[in-house]
Amino acid sequence: TYYDNVRVPRDNLVGELNGGWALMTNQLNHERVALTSAAPTEQSIRLVREWAQQTKNADGSRVIDAEWVQVLLGRAHARADMLKLLNWKLASATDDLSPDHASATKVYGSELATEVYRSLMEIVGPEAVVSGDSEGAVLRGRLERFYRSALVMTFGGGTNEIQRDIIGYVGLGLPAAKR
């Protein structure tokens, strides 16, 4: 959303006069970065890798020995590392956190998590969608639970569509989206 010519009674001011928008967007920027921590994704990648090293296919080969499994795990690992670097960069920006960079990281992180969990579930197979308290659940249902959480992150902290509008308007100087 965009606001212009907003008037607030003096008694309702939070912080300095004309400083409310900066205060609010700074908080939102930090929230967007915090929402997309790479840590849960990295841990899930490690758990699936360990599972794939220990689990045998019907032909006796280990799941990890399939080239497609190695490719999916490698891609997931590389993308999670990229997210971690983005988050470190933005977390160190303190007061100089640009809304377009925070929005870009939020979009990247939430969509990365969704894609990575899909890949990890593909590696584990049908048992990956079994919830944690059910018989036959692999990794205590972590992948199913975290996949659902990753989907929520695409609209938590502001929908990814709105984040893309912020990236375009603030970061690229494009006209504000018509809503």
Short mmCIF file of C-alpha atoms in Angstrom, two decimals:
data_model
loop_
_atom_site.label_atom_id
_atom_site.label_comp_id
_atom_site.label_asym_id
_atom_site.label_seq_id
_atom_site.Cartn_x
_atom_site.Cartn_y
_atom_site.Cartn_z
CA THR A 1 0.00 0.00 0.00
CA TYR A 2 1.04 3.58 -0.56
CA TYR A 3 0.06 6.61 1.55
CA ASP A 4 0.17 10.29 0.65
CA ASN A 5 -0.73 13.40 2.66
CA VAL A 6 -1.65 11.47 5.81
CA ARG A 7 -2.58 13.56 8.86
CA VAL A 8 -2.35 12.20 12.41
CA PRO A 9 -3.31 14.08 15.60
CA ARG A 10 -0.19 15.11 17.55
CA ASP A 11 -1.29 12.97 20.54
CA ASN A 12 -1.19 9.87 18.31
CA LEU A 13 2.32 10.37 16.94
CA VAL A 14 4.77 7.54 17.42
CA GLY A 15 8.31 8.83 17.24
CA GLU A 16 9.23 12.03 15.43
CA LEU A 17 6.91 14.09 13.24
CA ASN A 18 7.08 12.73 9.67
CA GLY A 19 9.10 9.76 10.89
CA GLY A 20 6.30 7.19 11.14
CA TRP A 21 6.63 5.75 7.68
CA ALA A 22 10.37 5.16 8.08
CA LEU A 23 9.77 3.58 11.49
CA MET A 24 7.07 1.27 10.12
CA THR A 25 8.93 0.23 6.97
CA ASN A 26 12.15 -0.40 8.90
CA GLN A 27 10.28 -2.80 11.19
CA LEU A 28 8.64 -4.52 8.20
CA ASN A 29 11.99 -4.84 6.42
CA HIS A 30 13.52 -6.62 9.41
CA GLU A 31 10.44 -8.83 9.75
CA ARG A 32 10.70 -9.89 6.11
CA VAL A 33 14.33 -10.89 6.54
CA ALA A 34 13.59 -12.78 9.78
CA LEU A 35 10.76 -14.72 8.13
CA THR A 36 13.10 -16.38 5.66
CA SER A 37 15.85 -17.85 7.77
CA ALA A 38 17.85 -20.50 5.92
CA ALA A 39 18.37 -22.57 9.09
CA PRO A 40 15.26 -24.82 8.92
CA THR A 41 15.84 -25.49 5.23
CA GLU A 42 19.52 -26.29 5.78
CA GLN A 43 18.64 -28.69 8.59
CA SER A 44 16.02 -30.41 6.43
CA ILE A 45 18.53 -30.80 3.58
CA ARG A 46 21.00 -32.38 6.01
CA LEU A 47 18.35 -34.74 7.42
CA VAL A 48 17.23 -35.87 3.95
CA ARG A 49 20.86 -36.35 2.86
CA GLU A 50 21.50 -38.53 5.92
CA TRP A 51 18.24 -40.43 5.32
CA ALA A 52 19.21 -40.98 1.66
CA GLN A 53 22.64 -42.28 2.69
CA GLN A 54 21.08 -44.84 5.03
CA THR A 55 18.01 -45.87 3.00
CA LYS A 56 18.09 -48.61 0.36
CA ASN A 57 15.99 -48.87 -2.79
CA ALA A 58 14.29 -52.13 -3.77
CA ASP A 59 17.36 -53.07 -5.87
CA GLY A 60 19.65 -52.68 -2.84
CA SER A 61 21.28 -49.42 -3.95
CA ARG A 62 21.26 -46.45 -1.61
CA VAL A 63 18.87 -43.62 -2.42
CA ILE A 64 21.81 -41.16 -2.34
CA ASP A 65 23.54 -43.05 -5.18
CA ALA A 66 20.95 -41.96 -7.75
CA GLU A 67 22.26 -39.05 -9.80
CA TRP A 68 18.92 -37.20 -9.74
CA VAL A 69 18.96 -37.30 -5.91
CA GLN A 70 22.47 -35.84 -5.85
CA VAL A 71 21.43 -33.09 -8.28
CA LEU A 72 18.35 -32.13 -6.23
CA LEU A 73 20.34 -32.09 -2.98
CA GLY A 74 23.15 -30.06 -4.58
CA ARG A 75 20.74 -27.47 -5.97
CA ALA A 76 18.91 -27.23 -2.66
CA HIS A 77 22.18 -26.77 -0.77
CA ALA A 78 23.44 -24.06 -3.14
CA ARG A 79 20.17 -22.12 -3.00
CA ALA A 80 19.98 -22.33 0.80
CA ASP A 81 23.56 -21.01 1.00
CA MET A 82 22.58 -18.10 -1.23
CA LEU A 83 19.64 -17.28 1.05
CA LYS A 84 21.92 -17.40 4.09
CA LEU A 85 24.30 -14.90 2.44
CA LEU A 86 21.42 -12.57 1.52
CA ASN A 87 20.11 -12.69 5.07
CA TRP A 88 23.56 -11.99 6.56
CA LYS A 89 24.00 -9.03 4.23
CA LEU A 90 20.63 -7.55 5.13
CA ALA A 91 20.92 -8.30 8.85
CA SER A 92 24.19 -6.36 8.94
CA ALA A 93 22.58 -3.37 7.20
CA THR A 94 20.94 -2.28 10.52
CA ASP A 95 19.33 1.14 9.88
CA ASP A 96 20.22 1.17 6.18
CA LEU A 97 17.93 -1.71 5.17
CA SER A 98 16.33 -0.91 1.83
CA PRO A 99 12.71 -2.04 1.36
CA ASP A 100 13.40 -3.44 -2.10
CA HIS A 101 16.27 -5.60 -0.82
CA ALA A 102 14.21 -6.86 2.12
CA SER A 103 11.30 -7.61 -0.21
CA ALA A 104 13.54 -9.39 -2.71
CA THR A 105 15.00 -11.56 0.05
CA LYS A 106 11.52 -12.35 1.37
CA VAL A 107 10.31 -13.40 -2.10
CA TYR A 108 13.47 -15.41 -2.80
CA GLY A 109 13.45 -17.08 0.62
CA SER A 110 9.79 -18.03 0.69
CA GLU A 111 9.77 -19.38 -2.86
CA LEU A 112 13.09 -21.15 -2.32
CA ALA A 113 11.71 -22.93 0.75
CA THR A 114 8.64 -24.10 -1.17
CA GLU A 115 10.76 -25.43 -4.04
CA VAL A 116 13.38 -27.04 -1.79
CA TYR A 117 10.74 -28.84 0.29
CA ARG A 118 9.11 -30.12 -2.92
CA SER A 119 12.50 -31.50 -4.00
CA LEU A 120 13.19 -33.07 -0.61
CA MET A 121 9.74 -34.66 -0.62
CA GLU A 122 10.41 -36.02 -4.11
CA ILE A 123 13.59 -37.66 -2.82
CA VAL A 124 11.84 -39.27 0.16
CA GLY A 125 8.85 -40.33 -1.92
CA PRO A 126 5.21 -40.83 -0.91
CA GLU A 127 6.08 -41.27 2.77
CA ALA A 128 7.19 -37.63 2.85
CA VAL A 129 3.56 -36.47 3.00
CA VAL A 130 2.70 -38.64 6.00
CA SER A 131 2.21 -36.40 9.03
CA GLY A 132 4.52 -36.80 12.01
CA ASP A 133 2.11 -38.57 14.35
CA SER A 134 1.14 -41.19 11.75
CA GLU A 135 2.61 -44.63 11.25
CA GLY A 136 5.15 -44.67 8.43
CA ALA A 137 6.15 -41.02 8.79
CA VAL A 138 9.69 -40.33 7.58
CA LEU A 139 11.75 -37.81 9.57
CA ARG A 140 8.80 -37.48 11.98
CA GLY A 141 6.73 -35.73 9.29
CA ARG A 142 9.08 -32.76 9.18
CA LEU A 143 8.95 -32.32 5.40
CA GLU A 144 5.17 -32.31 5.19
CA ARG A 145 4.90 -29.84 8.08
CA PHE A 146 7.65 -27.52 6.85
CA TYR A 147 6.32 -27.58 3.27
CA ARG A 148 2.95 -26.31 4.52
CA SER A 149 4.74 -23.62 6.55
CA ALA A 150 6.77 -22.60 3.50
CA LEU A 151 3.58 -22.05 1.51
CA VAL A 152 2.28 -19.74 4.25
CA MET A 153 5.48 -17.69 4.02
CA THR A 154 4.61 -16.68 0.44
CA PHE A 155 1.92 -14.41 1.92
CA GLY A 156 3.11 -13.95 5.53
CA GLY A 157 4.81 -10.59 6.04
CA GLY A 158 3.12 -9.27 2.90
CA THR A 159 2.22 -11.30 -0.16
CA ASN A 160 4.95 -11.98 -2.68
CA GLU A 161 2.91 -10.08 -5.28
CA ILE A 162 3.01 -6.95 -3.10
CA GLN A 163 6.72 -7.53 -2.43
CA ARG A 164 7.32 -7.58 -6.19
CA ASP A 165 5.48 -4.25 -6.45
CA ILE A 166 7.82 -2.81 -3.79
CA ILE A 167 10.85 -4.15 -5.66
CA GLY A 168 9.62 -2.53 -8.87
CA TYR A 169 8.57 0.79 -7.35
CA VAL A 170 11.35 1.36 -4.80
CA GLY A 171 14.21 -0.64 -6.31
CA LEU A 172 13.69 -0.23 -10.03
CA GLY A 173 11.87 3.11 -10.15
CA LEU A 174 8.87 1.67 -11.99
CA PRO A 175 5.42 3.24 -11.65
CA ALA A 176 3.42 2.14 -8.61
CA ALA A 177 1.20 -0.85 -9.32
CA LYS A 178 -2.48 -0.05 -9.86
CA ARG A 179 -4.66 -1.93 -7.41
#
